[in-house]
mmCIF file of C-alpha atoms in Angstrom:
data_model
loop_
_atom_site.group_PDB
_atom_site.id
_atom_site.type_symbol
_atom_site.label_atom_id
_atom_site.label_comp_id
_atom_site.label_asym_id
_atom_site.label_seq_id
_atom_site.Cartn_x
_atom_site.Cartn_y
_atom_site.Cartn_z
ATOM 1 C CA UNK A 188 20.711 -6.114 41.950
ATOM 2 C CA UNK A 189 23.546 -6.101 40.325
ATOM 3 C CA UNK A 190 24.215 -7.879 37.723
ATOM 4 C CA UNK A 191 27.371 -10.005 36.556
ATOM 5 C CA UNK A 192 28.660 -10.602 33.209
ATOM 6 C CA UNK A 193 28.512 -13.895 32.984
ATOM 7 C CA UNK A 194 24.744 -13.710 34.112
ATOM 8 C CA UNK A 195 24.409 -11.224 31.807
ATOM 9 C CA UNK A 196 26.025 -13.285 28.290
ATOM 10 C CA UNK A 197 23.841 -16.929 30.073
ATOM 11 C CA UNK A 198 20.792 -14.619 29.966
ATOM 12 C CA UNK A 199 21.563 -13.484 25.633
ATOM 13 C CA UNK A 200 22.974 -17.075 24.789
ATOM 14 C CA UNK A 201 19.330 -17.606 26.408
ATOM 15 C CA UNK A 202 17.434 -14.943 25.169
ATOM 16 C CA UNK A 203 18.969 -15.793 21.845
ATOM 17 C CA UNK A 204 18.279 -20.005 21.734
ATOM 18 C CA UNK A 205 14.428 -19.318 22.629
ATOM 19 C CA UNK A 206 14.732 -16.277 19.712
ATOM 20 C CA UNK A 207 15.920 -19.022 17.178
ATOM 21 C CA UNK A 208 13.661 -21.123 18.407
ATOM 22 C CA UNK A 209 10.766 -19.374 17.718
ATOM 23 C CA UNK A 210 11.803 -18.735 14.158
ATOM 24 C CA UNK A 211 11.786 -22.784 13.015
ATOM 25 C CA UNK A 212 8.106 -22.653 14.299
ATOM 26 C CA UNK A 213 7.557 -19.616 12.311
ATOM 27 C CA UNK A 214 9.731 -21.056 9.839
ATOM 28 C CA UNK A 215 7.369 -23.974 9.429
ATOM 29 C CA UNK A 216 4.146 -22.567 9.804
ATOM 30 C CA UNK A 217 4.985 -20.358 7.288
ATOM 31 C CA UNK A 218 6.028 -22.530 4.572
ATOM 32 C CA UNK A 219 2.527 -25.188 5.801
ATOM 33 C CA UNK A 220 0.938 -21.646 4.250
ATOM 34 C CA UNK A 221 2.922 -21.181 1.112
ATOM 35 C CA UNK A 222 1.875 -24.355 0.259
ATOM 36 C CA UNK A 223 -1.127 -24.474 0.536
ATOM 37 C CA UNK A 224 -1.961 -21.421 -1.028
ATOM 38 C CA UNK A 225 0.546 -22.305 -4.613
ATOM 39 C CA UNK A 226 -0.870 -25.764 -4.692
ATOM 40 C CA UNK A 227 -4.377 -24.383 -4.803
ATOM 41 C CA UNK A 228 -2.981 -21.543 -6.641
ATOM 42 C CA UNK A 229 -1.796 -23.512 -9.014
ATOM 43 C CA UNK A 230 -4.671 -25.960 -9.777
ATOM 44 C CA UNK A 231 -7.233 -23.716 -9.524
ATOM 45 C CA UNK A 232 -4.753 -21.341 -12.461
ATOM 46 C CA UNK A 233 -5.468 -18.196 -10.223
ATOM 47 C CA UNK A 234 -2.980 -15.063 -10.470
ATOM 48 C CA UNK A 235 -4.160 -13.815 -7.446
ATOM 49 C CA UNK A 236 -3.440 -16.895 -5.240
ATOM 50 C CA UNK A 237 -0.141 -17.759 -6.455
ATOM 51 C CA UNK A 238 0.909 -14.576 -6.171
ATOM 52 C CA UNK A 239 0.242 -15.009 -3.086
ATOM 53 C CA UNK A 240 1.754 -18.152 -1.993
ATOM 54 C CA UNK A 241 4.813 -16.767 -3.371
ATOM 55 C CA UNK A 242 4.769 -13.836 -0.908
ATOM 56 C CA UNK A 243 4.875 -16.249 1.986
ATOM 57 C CA UNK A 244 7.262 -18.007 0.791
ATOM 58 C CA UNK A 245 9.272 -14.669 1.035
ATOM 59 C CA UNK A 246 7.916 -15.211 4.323
ATOM 60 C CA UNK A 247 9.848 -18.717 5.296
ATOM 61 C CA UNK A 248 12.384 -16.277 3.367
ATOM 62 C CA UNK A 249 12.510 -13.852 5.869
ATOM 63 C CA UNK A 250 12.719 -16.900 9.213
ATOM 64 C CA UNK A 251 16.025 -18.501 7.128
ATOM 65 C CA UNK A 252 17.811 -15.148 7.341
ATOM 66 C CA UNK A 253 16.661 -14.977 10.452
ATOM 67 C CA UNK A 254 18.008 -17.918 11.530
ATOM 68 C CA UNK A 255 21.335 -17.352 10.325
ATOM 69 C CA UNK A 256 21.171 -13.915 11.858
ATOM 70 C CA UNK A 257 20.300 -15.125 14.868
ATOM 71 C CA UNK A 258 23.630 -17.510 14.918
ATOM 72 C CA UNK A 259 26.173 -15.152 13.852
ATOM 73 C CA UNK A 260 24.161 -12.468 16.627
ATOM 74 C CA UNK A 261 24.185 -15.153 19.705
ATOM 75 C CA UNK A 262 28.560 -15.114 19.134
ATOM 76 C CA UNK A 263 29.989 -14.246 22.003
ATOM 77 C CA UNK A 264 32.541 -10.850 22.125
ATOM 78 C CA UNK A 265 35.767 -11.455 20.457
ATOM 79 C CA UNK A 266 39.758 -9.518 19.284
ATOM 80 C CA UNK A 267 37.373 -8.956 16.053
ATOM 81 C CA UNK A 268 33.904 -7.447 17.506
ATOM 82 C CA UNK A 269 34.484 -6.058 20.728
ATOM 83 C CA UNK A 270 30.626 -5.006 21.456
ATOM 84 C CA UNK A 271 29.851 -8.881 20.587
ATOM 85 C CA UNK A 272 27.953 -9.720 17.412
ATOM 86 C CA UNK A 273 24.168 -8.223 18.011
ATOM 87 C CA UNK A 274 24.084 -6.374 14.750
ATOM 88 C CA UNK A 275 23.572 -8.494 12.570
ATOM 89 C CA UNK A 276 19.540 -8.992 14.002
ATOM 90 C CA UNK A 277 20.057 -5.401 12.878
ATOM 91 C CA UNK A 278 21.135 -6.761 9.703
ATOM 92 C CA UNK A 279 18.626 -8.783 9.491
ATOM 93 C CA UNK A 280 15.798 -6.849 9.593
ATOM 94 C CA UNK A 281 17.399 -4.785 6.543
ATOM 95 C CA UNK A 282 17.008 -7.499 4.683
ATOM 96 C CA UNK A 283 13.902 -8.642 5.907
ATOM 97 C CA UNK A 284 12.856 -4.677 4.656
ATOM 98 C CA UNK A 285 13.523 -5.379 1.688
ATOM 99 C CA UNK A 286 11.899 -8.557 1.502
ATOM 100 C CA UNK A 287 8.932 -6.523 2.332
ATOM 101 C CA UNK A 288 10.233 -4.295 -0.883
ATOM 102 C CA UNK A 289 10.247 -7.332 -3.540
ATOM 103 C CA UNK A 290 6.703 -8.598 -2.455
ATOM 104 C CA UNK A 291 5.010 -4.578 -3.054
ATOM 105 C CA UNK A 292 6.600 -4.863 -6.352
ATOM 106 C CA UNK A 293 4.757 -7.931 -7.294
ATOM 107 C CA UNK A 294 1.799 -7.096 -5.664
ATOM 108 C CA UNK A 295 1.838 -3.610 -8.118
ATOM 109 C CA UNK A 296 2.176 -6.006 -10.732
ATOM 110 C CA UNK A 297 -0.809 -7.968 -9.909
ATOM 111 C CA UNK A 298 -2.572 -4.683 -9.727
ATOM 112 C CA UNK A 299 -2.271 -3.122 -12.527
ATOM 113 C CA UNK A 300 -2.265 -6.847 -14.818
ATOM 114 C CA UNK A 301 -5.423 -6.826 -12.628
ATOM 115 C CA UNK A 302 -6.342 -2.727 -13.984
ATOM 116 C CA UNK A 303 -5.068 -2.693 -17.287
ATOM 117 C CA UNK A 304 -5.480 -5.930 -19.161
ATOM 118 C CA UNK A 305 -8.716 -7.571 -16.729
ATOM 119 C CA UNK A 306 -6.927 -10.322 -15.599
ATOM 120 C CA UNK A 307 -8.916 -12.064 -11.673
ATOM 121 C CA UNK A 308 -8.953 -15.083 -10.765
ATOM 122 C CA UNK A 309 -11.963 -17.724 -11.382
ATOM 123 C CA UNK A 310 -13.859 -17.691 -7.648
ATOM 124 C CA UNK A 311 -14.428 -21.057 -5.757
ATOM 125 C CA UNK A 312 -15.937 -22.054 -2.557
ATOM 126 C CA UNK A 313 -12.500 -23.315 -1.298
ATOM 127 C CA UNK A 314 -10.659 -20.823 -2.767
ATOM 128 C CA UNK A 315 -12.069 -18.372 -0.402
ATOM 129 C CA UNK A 316 -12.285 -21.615 1.979
ATOM 130 C CA UNK A 317 -8.233 -22.050 1.896
ATOM 131 C CA UNK A 318 -7.658 -18.211 1.805
ATOM 132 C CA UNK A 319 -9.767 -17.854 4.815
ATOM 133 C CA UNK A 320 -7.371 -20.886 6.165
ATOM 134 C CA UNK A 321 -4.236 -19.252 5.779
ATOM 135 C CA UNK A 322 -5.017 -15.245 7.306
ATOM 136 C CA UNK A 323 -5.878 -17.498 10.830
ATOM 137 C CA UNK A 324 -2.855 -19.088 10.845
ATOM 138 C CA UNK A 325 -0.917 -15.916 9.742
ATOM 139 C CA UNK A 326 -2.104 -14.025 12.279
ATOM 140 C CA UNK A 327 -1.192 -16.478 15.486
ATOM 141 C CA UNK A 328 1.912 -16.255 13.902
ATOM 142 C CA UNK A 329 1.661 -12.617 13.807
ATOM 143 C CA UNK A 330 0.906 -12.560 17.406
ATOM 144 C CA UNK A 331 3.167 -15.967 18.202
ATOM 145 C CA UNK A 332 6.270 -13.273 16.944
ATOM 146 C CA UNK A 333 4.432 -10.259 18.265
ATOM 147 C CA UNK A 334 4.403 -11.572 21.782
ATOM 148 C CA UNK A 335 7.877 -12.975 22.274
ATOM 149 C CA UNK A 336 9.594 -10.081 19.667
ATOM 150 C CA UNK A 337 7.965 -8.232 23.003
ATOM 151 C CA UNK A 338 9.421 -10.699 25.807
ATOM 152 C CA UNK A 339 12.689 -10.501 24.074
ATOM 153 C CA UNK A 340 13.141 -7.346 22.631
ATOM 154 C CA UNK A 341 14.066 -9.184 19.740
ATOM 155 C CA UNK A 342 14.166 -6.294 16.887
ATOM 156 C CA UNK A 343 13.786 -9.419 14.346
ATOM 157 C CA UNK A 344 11.107 -10.554 15.607
ATOM 158 C CA UNK A 345 9.309 -7.734 15.844
ATOM 159 C CA UNK A 346 9.794 -6.900 12.279
ATOM 160 C CA UNK A 347 9.156 -10.420 11.122
ATOM 161 C CA UNK A 348 5.560 -10.217 13.086
ATOM 162 C CA UNK A 349 5.278 -6.068 10.379
ATOM 163 C CA UNK A 350 6.543 -8.826 7.493
ATOM 164 C CA UNK A 351 3.849 -11.636 8.513
ATOM 165 C CA UNK A 352 1.595 -9.357 9.214
ATOM 166 C CA UNK A 353 1.704 -7.101 5.613
ATOM 167 C CA UNK A 354 0.720 -11.249 4.433
ATOM 168 C CA UNK A 355 -2.113 -10.472 6.762
ATOM 169 C CA UNK A 356 -3.405 -7.123 4.832
ATOM 170 C CA UNK A 357 -2.130 -9.623 1.325
ATOM 171 C CA UNK A 358 -4.840 -11.994 1.920
ATOM 172 C CA UNK A 359 -7.470 -10.336 3.519
ATOM 173 C CA UNK A 360 -7.321 -8.228 0.256
ATOM 174 C CA UNK A 361 -7.279 -11.373 -2.190
ATOM 175 C CA UNK A 362 -10.321 -12.402 -0.340
ATOM 176 C CA UNK A 363 -11.857 -9.065 -0.944
ATOM 177 C CA UNK A 364 -11.166 -8.907 -3.967
ATOM 178 C CA UNK A 365 -12.224 -12.424 -4.938
ATOM 179 C CA UNK A 366 -15.892 -11.547 -2.572
ATOM 180 C CA UNK A 367 -15.840 -8.754 -5.559
ATOM 181 C CA UNK A 368 -14.911 -10.134 -7.975
ATOM 182 C CA UNK A 369 -17.499 -12.535 -7.282
ATOM 183 C CA UNK A 370 -20.400 -9.874 -7.099
ATOM 184 C CA UNK A 371 -19.154 -8.747 -10.913
ATOM 185 C CA UNK A 372 -16.615 -6.025 -10.075
ATOM 186 C CA UNK A 373 -13.734 -7.836 -12.135
ATOM 187 C CA UNK A 374 -10.586 -5.247 -12.145
ATOM 188 C CA UNK A 375 -11.376 -4.407 -8.302
ATOM 189 C CA UNK A 376 -8.326 -6.996 -7.095
ATOM 190 C CA UNK A 377 -6.504 -4.556 -8.667
ATOM 191 C CA UNK A 378 -6.957 -1.507 -6.791
ATOM 192 C CA UNK A 379 -8.003 -2.917 -3.702
ATOM 193 C CA UNK A 380 -4.228 -4.632 -4.075
ATOM 194 C CA UNK A 381 -3.199 -1.082 -4.723
ATOM 195 C CA UNK A 382 -4.465 0.065 -1.428
ATOM 196 C CA UNK A 383 -2.324 -2.702 0.332
ATOM 197 C CA UNK A 384 1.213 -1.654 -1.677
ATOM 198 C CA UNK A 385 0.990 2.251 0.335
ATOM 199 C CA UNK A 386 0.781 -0.707 3.561
ATOM 200 C CA UNK A 387 3.505 -3.019 2.770
ATOM 201 C CA UNK A 388 5.302 0.362 1.404
ATOM 202 C CA UNK A 389 5.000 2.090 5.351
ATOM 203 C CA UNK A 390 5.616 -1.061 6.917
ATOM 204 C CA UNK A 391 8.836 -1.221 4.787
ATOM 205 C CA UNK A 392 9.856 2.062 6.011
ATOM 206 C CA UNK A 393 9.453 1.254 9.484
ATOM 207 C CA UNK A 394 11.126 -1.944 9.841
ATOM 208 C CA UNK A 395 14.374 0.517 8.164
ATOM 209 C CA UNK A 396 13.955 2.936 10.308
ATOM 210 C CA UNK A 397 13.963 0.974 13.206
ATOM 211 C CA UNK A 398 17.559 -1.076 11.758
ATOM 212 C CA UNK A 399 19.069 2.030 10.105
ATOM 213 C CA UNK A 400 18.581 3.593 13.314
ATOM 214 C CA UNK A 401 20.753 0.974 16.002
ATOM 215 C CA UNK A 402 23.471 0.300 13.115
ATOM 216 C CA UNK A 403 23.806 3.964 12.456
ATOM 217 C CA UNK A 404 24.392 4.246 15.995
ATOM 218 C CA UNK A 405 21.184 6.529 17.679
ATOM 219 C CA UNK A 406 21.011 7.671 21.057
ATOM 220 C CA UNK A 407 19.321 5.219 23.497
ATOM 221 C CA UNK A 408 18.987 7.067 26.741
ATOM 222 C CA UNK A 409 18.458 10.566 27.108
ATOM 223 C CA UNK A 410 21.400 12.384 27.929
ATOM 224 C CA UNK A 411 19.787 14.772 30.456
ATOM 225 C CA UNK A 412 18.133 11.892 32.614
ATOM 226 C CA UNK A 413 21.319 10.334 32.179
ATOM 227 C CA UNK A 414 22.920 12.886 33.585
ATOM 228 C CA UNK A 415 20.646 13.612 36.338
ATOM 229 C CA UNK A 416 20.828 10.097 37.940
ATOM 230 C CA UNK A 417 25.017 10.801 37.462
ATOM 231 C CA UNK A 418 24.912 13.569 39.518
ATOM 232 C CA UNK A 419 22.510 11.822 42.753
ATOM 233 C CA UNK A 420 25.915 10.293 43.442
ATOM 234 C CA UNK A 421 28.111 11.405 45.849
ATOM 235 C CA UNK A 422 30.707 13.388 45.001
ATOM 236 C CA UNK A 423 30.254 13.584 41.601
ATOM 237 C CA UNK A 424 30.170 17.358 41.099
ATOM 238 C CA UNK A 425 29.264 17.584 37.665
ATOM 239 C CA UNK A 426 28.335 15.429 34.410
ATOM 240 C CA UNK A 427 28.558 16.309 31.193
ATOM 241 C CA UNK A 428 29.528 14.441 27.805
ATOM 242 C CA UNK A 429 26.704 11.670 27.580
ATOM 243 C CA UNK A 430 26.519 9.841 25.088
ATOM 244 C CA UNK A 431 24.527 6.102 24.499
ATOM 245 C CA UNK A 432 24.341 3.250 21.552
ATOM 246 C CA UNK A 433 23.462 0.004 20.268
ATOM 247 C CA UNK A 434 20.581 -2.480 20.447
ATOM 248 C CA UNK A 435 17.121 -2.139 22.664
ATOM 249 C CA UNK A 436 18.069 -4.929 25.212
ATOM 250 C CA UNK A 437 21.822 -4.002 25.319
ATOM 251 C CA UNK A 438 22.401 -0.420 25.535
ATOM 252 C CA UNK A 439 26.311 1.002 25.988
ATOM 253 C CA UNK A 440 27.338 4.170 28.006
ATOM 254 C CA UNK A 441 29.942 6.740 27.741
ATOM 255 C CA UNK A 442 30.563 10.037 29.836
ATOM 256 C CA UNK A 443 32.325 12.564 31.819
ATOM 257 C CA UNK A 444 32.134 13.058 35.020
ATOM 258 C CA UNK A 445 33.903 15.837 36.928
ATOM 259 C CA UNK A 446 34.855 14.347 41.276
ATOM 260 C CA UNK A 447 37.699 17.120 44.128
ATOM 261 C CA UNK A 448 40.457 16.985 42.560
ATOM 262 C CA UNK A 449 41.952 15.717 45.931
ATOM 263 C CA UNK A 450 40.909 12.395 45.427
ATOM 264 C CA UNK A 451 43.056 9.661 45.653
ATOM 265 C CA UNK A 452 42.703 6.896 42.357
ATOM 266 C CA UNK A 453 41.970 4.732 44.501
ATOM 267 C CA UNK A 454 38.731 6.485 45.889
ATOM 268 C CA UNK A 455 37.604 8.392 41.799
ATOM 269 C CA UNK A 456 37.699 4.731 40.499
ATOM 270 C CA UNK A 457 34.838 3.624 43.446
ATOM 271 C CA UNK A 458 33.327 6.800 42.129
ATOM 272 C CA UNK A 459 33.266 5.977 38.931
ATOM 273 C CA UNK A 460 31.603 2.186 39.602
ATOM 274 C CA UNK A 461 29.646 3.525 41.720
ATOM 275 C CA UNK A 462 27.704 5.855 38.702
ATOM 276 C CA UNK A 463 27.933 2.826 36.621
ATOM 277 C CA UNK A 464 25.781 0.512 39.446
ATOM 278 C CA UNK A 465 23.289 3.051 39.213
ATOM 279 C CA UNK A 466 23.108 3.221 35.796
ATOM 280 C CA UNK A 467 22.810 -0.529 35.757
ATOM 281 C CA UNK A 468 19.958 -0.510 37.804
ATOM 282 C CA UNK A 469 18.295 2.812 36.482
ATOM 283 C CA UNK A 470 18.213 1.467 33.316
ATOM 284 C CA UNK A 471 18.931 -2.548 33.011
ATOM 285 C CA UNK A 472 19.158 -2.934 29.493
ATOM 286 C CA UNK A 473 22.977 -0.990 29.643
ATOM 287 C CA UNK A 474 24.874 -3.360 29.937
ATOM 288 C CA UNK A 475 28.533 -1.162 30.057
ATOM 289 C CA UNK A 476 29.276 2.173 31.217
ATOM 290 C CA UNK A 477 32.142 3.887 30.359
ATOM 291 C CA UNK A 478 32.831 6.610 32.988
ATOM 292 C CA UNK A 479 36.203 8.962 32.364
ATOM 293 C CA UNK A 480 36.965 10.779 35.882
ATOM 294 C CA UNK A 481 38.497 13.942 35.589
ATOM 295 C CA UNK A 482 39.414 16.931 38.539
ATOM 296 C CA UNK A 483 36.680 19.595 39.010
ATOM 297 C CA UNK A 484 37.406 23.131 37.121
ATOM 298 C CA UNK A 485 37.721 25.732 39.024
ATOM 299 C CA UNK A 486 35.942 26.932 36.044
ATOM 300 C CA UNK A 487 31.852 27.759 36.857
ATOM 301 C CA UNK A 488 30.134 24.692 37.575
ATOM 302 C CA UNK A 489 28.856 22.393 34.069
ATOM 303 C CA UNK A 490 26.552 19.668 36.960
ATOM 304 C CA UNK A 491 24.042 18.356 34.652
ATOM 305 C CA UNK A 492 24.602 18.967 31.586
ATOM 306 C CA UNK A 493 24.824 16.579 28.877
#
């Protein structure tokens, strides 16, 4: 089914409202978790739990960043941004990656203090209960964000879900260290935290790589496959120089086709429109196709070349 520009605009506005609503709900959950960890960490004088609470506040900070970014990203195209403001969402993803890096540095400091200076929390059953509760909340938050991130193809929600998952692993590390400290292995806290750092670094790398790919206009579609789809349109004799870019859910394509040089301007224009409709039907994420129409050259055919 062909989708009009107006329908597409309405869908994007609906999608961005839903993403902002999810981010706001997650923000509330993250700060409930952060307050619980910080309050108990400060009362019990537990550096590990307090640091984990600060890490949860970073999660909340990333949600605030996401809400601001989505407010900008949802604006329609204008004279200064003719392709829209969607890349601000990718910029927010970069910010989340940076926040994960900050959390990783704090985790490293905690680990070295434990390993070198034998600093570790005094374990109590209440402390373990608080950490278990926050773990359940973080797992639920991650599942909700990943579900809606996939549903709305939101790079920001998926990045933030990965960020929250890093908090899950930090909390698991703290719980494991509490158990080992209680069993008489005080430096286990630091060694486990060092292992978590490796995971957090990998998460940060994945988020930054995805955002950089969007901002640097990495190809979104296989040019050979796009050329094949284009060649199926009656009247197209050659397709080449296929390029694509954009976000996962909003892709822009431009390409060149060769047609019968005897076609009128109106006929060539109609053929270009059919190519655009064909590609948008094959790739629902494509929002715009620029087709450069050229007369077929007398040289050997370049059919299917991308």
